[in-house]
PDB file of C-alpha atoms in Angstrom:
ATOM      1  CA  MET A   1      28.134 -50.631  44.842  1.00  0.00           C
ATOM      2  CA  LYS A   2      30.376 -48.586  42.538  1.00  0.00           C
ATOM      3  CA  LYS A   3      28.514 -49.935  39.531  1.00  0.00           C
ATOM      4  CA  ASN A   4      25.165 -48.838  40.943  1.00  0.00           C
ATOM      5  CA  MET A   5      26.427 -45.311  41.595  1.00  0.00           C
ATOM      6  CA  MET A   6      27.794 -45.024  38.085  1.00  0.00           C
ATOM      7  CA  LEU A   7      24.502 -46.191  36.658  1.00  0.00           C
ATOM      8  CA  LEU A   8      22.559 -43.810  38.868  1.00  0.00           C
ATOM      9  CA  GLY A   9      24.793 -40.898  37.813  1.00  0.00           C
ATOM     10  CA  GLY A  10      24.333 -41.774  34.166  1.00  0.00           C
ATOM     11  CA  PHE A  11      20.594 -41.993  34.626  1.00  0.00           C
ATOM     12  CA  CYS A  12      20.422 -38.511  36.174  1.00  0.00           C
ATOM     13  CA  VAL A  13      22.365 -36.997  33.322  1.00  0.00           C
ATOM     14  CA  ALA A  14      20.039 -38.623  30.816  1.00  0.00           C
ATOM     15  CA  VAL A  15      16.964 -37.261  32.603  1.00  0.00           C
ATOM     16  CA  ALA A  16      18.408 -33.765  32.795  1.00  0.00           C
ATOM     17  CA  THR A  17      19.315 -33.837  29.121  1.00  0.00           C
ATOM     18  CA  SER A  18      15.924 -35.106  28.079  1.00  0.00           C
ATOM     19  CA  THR A  19      14.167 -32.447  30.194  1.00  0.00           C
ATOM     20  CA  THR A  20      16.252 -29.729  28.571  1.00  0.00           C
ATOM     21  CA  ILE A  21      15.394 -30.929  25.091  1.00  0.00           C
ATOM     22  CA  VAL A  22      11.676 -31.080  25.834  1.00  0.00           C
ATOM     23  CA  GLY A  23      11.820 -27.558  27.284  1.00  0.00           C
ATOM     24  CA  CYS A  24      13.301 -26.163  24.037  1.00  0.00           C
ATOM     25  CA  LEU A  25      10.626 -27.473  21.692  1.00  0.00           C
ATOM     26  CA  GLN A  26       7.940 -25.057  20.382  1.00  0.00           C
ATOM     27  CA  LYS A  27       4.466 -25.926  19.371  1.00  0.00           C
ATOM     28  CA  LYS A  28       4.382 -27.028  15.766  1.00  0.00           C
ATOM     29  CA  ASN A  29       1.898 -24.399  14.444  1.00  0.00           C
ATOM     30  CA  GLU A  30       2.842 -21.507  16.712  1.00  0.00           C
ATOM     31  CA  VAL A  31       3.514 -18.287  14.756  1.00  0.00           C
ATOM     32  CA  ILE A  32       5.251 -15.365  16.381  1.00  0.00           C
ATOM     33  CA  LYS A  33       3.554 -12.123  15.309  1.00  0.00           C
ATOM     34  CA  ILE A  34       5.366  -8.801  15.142  1.00  0.00           C
ATOM     35  CA  ASP A  35       3.759  -5.921  17.039  1.00  0.00           C
ATOM     36  CA  LEU A  36       3.172  -2.972  14.684  1.00  0.00           C
ATOM     37  CA  GLU A  37       4.082  -0.516  17.461  1.00  0.00           C
ATOM     38  CA  GLU A  38       7.539  -2.044  17.865  1.00  0.00           C
ATOM     39  CA  ILE A  39       8.587  -1.490  14.250  1.00  0.00           C
ATOM     40  CA  LYS A  40      10.701   1.663  14.218  1.00  0.00           C
ATOM     41  CA  ASP A  41      11.017   2.319  10.500  1.00  0.00           C
ATOM     42  CA  PHE A  42       7.344   2.430   9.506  1.00  0.00           C
ATOM     43  CA  ASP A  43       6.443   5.624   7.641  1.00  0.00           C
ATOM     44  CA  MET A  44       3.481   6.980   9.620  1.00  0.00           C
ATOM     45  CA  GLN A  45       3.209  10.270   7.687  1.00  0.00           C
ATOM     46  CA  LEU A  46       0.866   9.428   4.822  1.00  0.00           C
ATOM     47  CA  GLY A  47       0.896  12.879   3.232  1.00  0.00           C
ATOM     48  CA  ALA A  48      -2.071  14.333   1.352  1.00  0.00           C
ATOM     49  CA  LEU A  49      -5.076  12.061   0.747  1.00  0.00           C
ATOM     50  CA  ASN A  50      -8.243  12.606  -1.273  1.00  0.00           C
ATOM     51  CA  ASN A  51     -10.400  11.512   1.694  1.00  0.00           C
ATOM     52  CA  ASN A  52     -10.213   9.860   5.107  1.00  0.00           C
ATOM     53  CA  GLU A  53     -11.990   6.647   4.152  1.00  0.00           C
ATOM     54  CA  LYS A  54     -10.691   3.286   5.412  1.00  0.00           C
ATOM     55  CA  ASP A  55      -9.572   1.935   2.022  1.00  0.00           C
ATOM     56  CA  THR A  56      -7.754   5.167   1.117  1.00  0.00           C
ATOM     57  CA  ILE A  57      -5.847   5.295   4.416  1.00  0.00           C
ATOM     58  CA  ILE A  58      -4.859   1.615   4.354  1.00  0.00           C
ATOM     59  CA  ALA A  59      -3.799   1.744   0.685  1.00  0.00           C
ATOM     60  CA  LYS A  60      -1.565   4.764   1.335  1.00  0.00           C
ATOM     61  CA  PHE A  61      -0.082   3.129   4.471  1.00  0.00           C
ATOM     62  CA  ILE A  62       0.830   0.047   2.436  1.00  0.00           C
ATOM     63  CA  ALA A  63       2.239   2.191  -0.402  1.00  0.00           C
ATOM     64  CA  LYS A  64       4.413   4.160   2.052  1.00  0.00           C
ATOM     65  CA  ASN A  65       5.769   0.924   3.565  1.00  0.00           C
ATOM     66  CA  PRO A  66       6.327  -1.374   0.567  1.00  0.00           C
ATOM     67  CA  ASN A  67       8.998  -3.622   2.122  1.00  0.00           C
ATOM     68  CA  LYS A  68       6.945  -4.636   5.166  1.00  0.00           C
ATOM     69  CA  LYS A  69       4.831  -7.368   3.520  1.00  0.00           C
ATOM     70  CA  ILE A  70       1.600  -5.738   4.695  1.00  0.00           C
ATOM     71  CA  VAL A  71      -1.649  -6.710   3.007  1.00  0.00           C
ATOM     72  CA  ALA A  72      -4.864  -4.715   3.113  1.00  0.00           C
ATOM     73  CA  ALA A  73      -6.912  -7.762   4.104  1.00  0.00           C
ATOM     74  CA  GLY A  74      -4.897  -7.988   7.334  1.00  0.00           C
ATOM     75  CA  LEU A  75      -5.557  -4.416   8.461  1.00  0.00           C
ATOM     76  CA  ASP A  76      -8.497  -2.439   9.753  1.00  0.00           C
ATOM     77  CA  ILE A  77      -9.204   1.065  11.034  1.00  0.00           C
ATOM     78  CA  GLU A  78     -10.392   1.604  14.606  1.00  0.00           C
ATOM     79  CA  ILE A  79     -13.922   2.973  14.544  1.00  0.00           C
ATOM     80  CA  ASN A  80     -14.252   6.514  15.967  1.00  0.00           C
ATOM     81  CA  ALA A  81     -10.471   6.935  15.920  1.00  0.00           C
ATOM     82  CA  THR A  82     -10.331   8.513  12.446  1.00  0.00           C
ATOM     83  CA  THR A  83     -10.297  12.298  12.109  1.00  0.00           C
ATOM     84  CA  THR A  84      -9.429  14.588   9.213  1.00  0.00           C
ATOM     85  CA  SER A  85      -5.750  14.319  10.149  1.00  0.00           C
ATOM     86  CA  LYS A  86      -5.190  11.029  12.048  1.00  0.00           C
ATOM     87  CA  ALA A  87      -6.275   7.393  12.104  1.00  0.00           C
ATOM     88  CA  ILE A  88      -5.413   4.262  14.051  1.00  0.00           C
ATOM     89  CA  ILE A  89      -4.594   1.259  11.897  1.00  0.00           C
ATOM     90  CA  LYS A  90      -4.773  -2.097  13.631  1.00  0.00           C
ATOM     91  CA  ALA A  91      -3.863  -5.623  12.620  1.00  0.00           C
ATOM     92  CA  LYS A  92      -6.829  -7.971  12.435  1.00  0.00           C
ATOM     93  CA  ASP A  93      -6.760 -10.881  14.890  1.00  0.00           C
ATOM     94  CA  THR A  94      -6.647 -13.266  11.943  1.00  0.00           C
ATOM     95  CA  TYR A  95      -3.530 -11.615  10.461  1.00  0.00           C
ATOM     96  CA  ASP A  96      -0.601 -14.069  10.652  1.00  0.00           C
ATOM     97  CA  LEU A  97       2.257 -11.583  10.372  1.00  0.00           C
ATOM     98  CA  TYR A  98       1.431  -8.595  12.587  1.00  0.00           C
ATOM     99  CA  THR A  99      -0.454  -7.700  15.745  1.00  0.00           C
ATOM    100  CA  GLY A 100      -1.127  -4.387  17.496  1.00  0.00           C
ATOM    101  CA  ARG A 101      -1.913  -0.938  16.157  1.00  0.00           C
ATOM    102  CA  VAL A 102      -0.264   2.283  14.995  1.00  0.00           C
ATOM    103  CA  GLU A 103      -1.374   5.878  14.613  1.00  0.00           C
ATOM    104  CA  VAL A 104      -0.869   7.506  11.220  1.00  0.00           C
ATOM    105  CA  SER A 105      -1.265  11.136  10.215  1.00  0.00           C
ATOM    106  CA  PHE A 106      -2.304  12.759   6.951  1.00  0.00           C
ATOM    107  CA  THR A 107      -3.959  15.790   5.387  1.00  0.00           C
ATOM    108  CA  ILE A 108      -7.022  15.903   3.163  1.00  0.00           C
ATOM    109  CA  LYS A 109      -6.672  17.602  -0.216  1.00  0.00           C
ATOM    110  CA  GLU A 110      -9.173  20.375  -0.827  1.00  0.00           C
ATOM    111  CA  ASN A 111     -11.480  19.987  -3.819  1.00  0.00           C
ATOM    112  CA  ILE A 112     -10.882  22.772  -6.354  1.00  0.00           C
ATOM    113  CA  ASN A 113     -14.638  23.099  -6.806  1.00  0.00           C
ATOM    114  CA  ASN A 114     -14.782  24.509  -3.264  1.00  0.00           C
ATOM    115  CA  LEU A 115     -12.287  27.301  -4.016  1.00  0.00           C
ATOM    116  CA  ASN A 116     -14.653  29.716  -5.763  1.00  0.00           C
ATOM    117  CA  LEU A 117     -12.416  29.825  -8.837  1.00  0.00           C
ATOM    118  CA  ILE A 118     -12.851  31.995 -11.903  1.00  0.00           C
ATOM    119  CA  SER A 119     -13.442  29.543 -14.727  1.00  0.00           C
ATOM    120  CA  ASP A 120     -14.142  32.000 -17.562  1.00  0.00           C
ATOM    121  CA  LEU A 121     -10.744  32.265 -19.212  1.00  0.00           C
ATOM    122  CA  GLY A 122     -11.854  34.887 -21.703  1.00  0.00           C
ATOM    123  CA  LEU A 123     -10.281  35.310 -25.132  1.00  0.00           C
ATOM    124  CA  LEU A 124      -7.154  33.177 -25.719  1.00  0.00           C
ATOM    125  CA  GLN A 125      -4.560  33.583 -28.478  1.00  0.00           C
ATOM    126  CA  ASP A 126      -4.408  29.801 -28.862  1.00  0.00           C
ATOM    127  CA  ASP A 127      -6.024  26.831 -27.168  1.00  0.00           C
ATOM    128  CA  SER A 128      -2.931  24.797 -26.327  1.00  0.00           C
ATOM    129  CA  HIS A 129      -3.099  22.953 -23.022  1.00  0.00           C
ATOM    130  CA  PHE A 130      -0.204  25.046 -21.728  1.00  0.00           C
ATOM    131  CA  ASN A 131      -2.012  28.296 -22.539  1.00  0.00           C
ATOM    132  CA  ILE A 132      -5.292  27.081 -21.010  1.00  0.00           C
ATOM    133  CA  ILE A 133      -3.590  26.083 -17.744  1.00  0.00           C
ATOM    134  CA  THR A 134      -1.435  29.217 -17.421  1.00  0.00           C
ATOM    135  CA  THR A 135      -4.447  31.445 -18.134  1.00  0.00           C
ATOM    136  CA  PHE A 136      -6.530  29.521 -15.582  1.00  0.00           C
ATOM    137  CA  ILE A 137      -3.821  30.032 -12.955  1.00  0.00           C
ATOM    138  CA  SER A 138      -3.441  33.741 -13.791  1.00  0.00           C
ATOM    139  CA  LYS A 139      -7.221  34.247 -13.411  1.00  0.00           C
ATOM    140  CA  ASN A 140      -6.964  32.739  -9.895  1.00  0.00           C
ATOM    141  CA  PRO A 141      -3.750  34.258  -8.499  1.00  0.00           C
ATOM    142  CA  ASN A 142      -4.370  33.811  -4.756  1.00  0.00           C
ATOM    143  CA  LYS A 143      -5.317  30.127  -4.856  1.00  0.00           C
ATOM    144  CA  ASN A 144      -1.780  28.648  -4.909  1.00  0.00           C
ATOM    145  CA  LEU A 145      -2.464  26.667  -8.080  1.00  0.00           C
ATOM    146  CA  VAL A 146       0.589  25.022  -9.662  1.00  0.00           C
ATOM    147  CA  ALA A 147       0.815  24.290 -13.397  1.00  0.00           C
ATOM    148  CA  ASN A 148       2.491  20.906 -12.820  1.00  0.00           C
ATOM    149  CA  ASP A 149      -0.512  19.845 -10.709  1.00  0.00           C
ATOM    150  CA  LEU A 150      -3.056  20.523 -13.476  1.00  0.00           C
ATOM    151  CA  GLU A 151      -3.915  18.884 -16.772  1.00  0.00           C
ATOM    152  CA  VAL A 152      -6.481  19.439 -19.500  1.00  0.00           C
ATOM    153  CA  LEU A 153      -8.635  16.322 -19.741  1.00  0.00           C
ATOM    154  CA  ALA A 154     -11.083  17.245 -22.443  1.00  0.00           C
ATOM    155  CA  SER A 155     -12.084  19.935 -24.845  1.00  0.00           C
ATOM    156  CA  ASN A 156     -15.274  20.615 -26.723  1.00  0.00           C
ATOM    157  CA  ASP A 157     -14.486  17.650 -29.008  1.00  0.00           C
ATOM    158  CA  ASN A 158     -14.841  14.959 -26.346  1.00  0.00           C
ATOM    159  CA  ILE A 159     -16.249  16.400 -23.145  1.00  0.00           C
ATOM    160  CA  GLY A 160     -19.738  14.948 -23.479  1.00  0.00           C
ATOM    161  CA  ASP A 161     -23.040  15.869 -25.067  1.00  0.00           C
ATOM    162  CA  ASN A 162     -24.179  18.239 -22.337  1.00  0.00           C
ATOM    163  CA  LEU A 163     -20.936  20.222 -22.555  1.00  0.00           C
ATOM    164  CA  ASN A 164     -20.067  19.540 -26.182  1.00  0.00           C
ATOM    165  CA  ARG A 165     -21.393  22.752 -27.538  1.00  0.00           C
ATOM    166  CA  PHE A 166     -20.433  26.330 -28.006  1.00  0.00           C
ATOM    167  CA  ASN A 167     -22.026  28.755 -25.595  1.00  0.00           C
ATOM    168  CA  HIS A 168     -22.105  32.148 -27.291  1.00  0.00           C
ATOM    169  CA  GLY A 169     -18.841  31.285 -29.053  1.00  0.00           C
ATOM    170  CA  TYR A 170     -17.129  29.853 -25.972  1.00  0.00           C
ATOM    171  CA  VAL A 171     -15.506  26.435 -25.774  1.00  0.00           C
ATOM    172  CA  ILE A 172     -15.870  24.326 -22.631  1.00  0.00           C
ATOM    173  CA  VAL A 173     -12.735  22.566 -21.368  1.00  0.00           C
ATOM    174  CA  ARG A 174     -12.270  20.228 -18.385  1.00  0.00           C
ATOM    175  CA  ILE A 175      -9.256  20.862 -16.129  1.00  0.00           C
ATOM    176  CA  SER A 176      -8.219  18.176 -13.643  1.00  0.00           C
ATOM    177  CA  VAL A 177      -5.893  18.162 -10.668  1.00  0.00           C
ATOM    178  CA  LYS A 178      -3.287  15.391 -10.948  1.00  0.00           C
ATOM    179  CA  ASP A 179      -3.114  12.777  -8.187  1.00  0.00           C
ATOM    180  CA  SER A 180       0.418  13.940  -7.402  1.00  0.00           C
ATOM    181  CA  SER A 181      -0.844  17.310  -6.112  1.00  0.00           C
ATOM    182  CA  ASN A 182      -0.245  17.852  -2.397  1.00  0.00           C
ATOM    183  CA  ASN A 183      -2.945  20.494  -2.029  1.00  0.00           C
ATOM    184  CA  TYR A 184      -5.922  19.929  -4.279  1.00  0.00           C
ATOM    185  CA  GLN A 185      -8.067  17.327  -5.989  1.00  0.00           C
ATOM    186  CA  GLY A 186     -10.998  17.372  -8.385  1.00  0.00           C
ATOM    187  CA  ILE A 187     -12.088  18.537 -11.810  1.00  0.00           C
ATOM    188  CA  ILE A 188     -13.447  21.882 -12.947  1.00  0.00           C
ATOM    189  CA  ASP A 189     -14.975  23.009 -16.227  1.00  0.00           C
ATOM    190  CA  ALA A 190     -13.633  26.225 -17.714  1.00  0.00           C
ATOM    191  CA  SER A 191     -14.674  28.190 -20.773  1.00  0.00           C
ATOM    192  CA  TYR A 192     -12.778  30.296 -23.293  1.00  0.00           C
ATOM    193  CA  ASN A 193     -12.872  31.677 -26.810  1.00  0.00           C
ATOM    194  CA  VAL A 194     -10.004  31.681 -29.306  1.00  0.00           C
ATOM    195  CA  GLU A 195      -8.934  34.729 -31.282  1.00  0.00           C
ATOM    196  CA  GLU A 196      -9.494  34.353 -35.012  1.00  0.00           C
TER     197      GLU A 196
END
């Protein structure tokens, strides 16, 4: 009788152990996704954007969070949730790494063509890029233009056939806002003449 009890006790232990092992196994292909809302160190402030289009918002979100292994193909924007200052980015159902959604905020840069700028620079002592930009800013004092945000893209030598001409002695120049500007975007044509 003692032998039977010892065997029975050993059998019960074996069953309990085998049940525990089976309970610990996961499905072979099961992937645990991370909820976007639960990640505390995402940068949700995207800063100034040129527009509020899906690709622009997602690209900036990825650029602001480079160590998160986010790919554009795995993200989408919720329709009707995008305004001129906020958007909801969501993980696609097919995305293996993340699930859920997050709200991001941003501003839209104003196009300098909408500022009603004075583009006739008048008579310049020289036509260096520095002089063109500083004169352009001085002609538009209340527009918060910053010299480091502007660059001269082209002059009368390479601006194009329709602009590559003198207009009553004036030279046409193209001034562009750099991508790094936090306030403005766009390109404007300005004109000037150089003292002889």
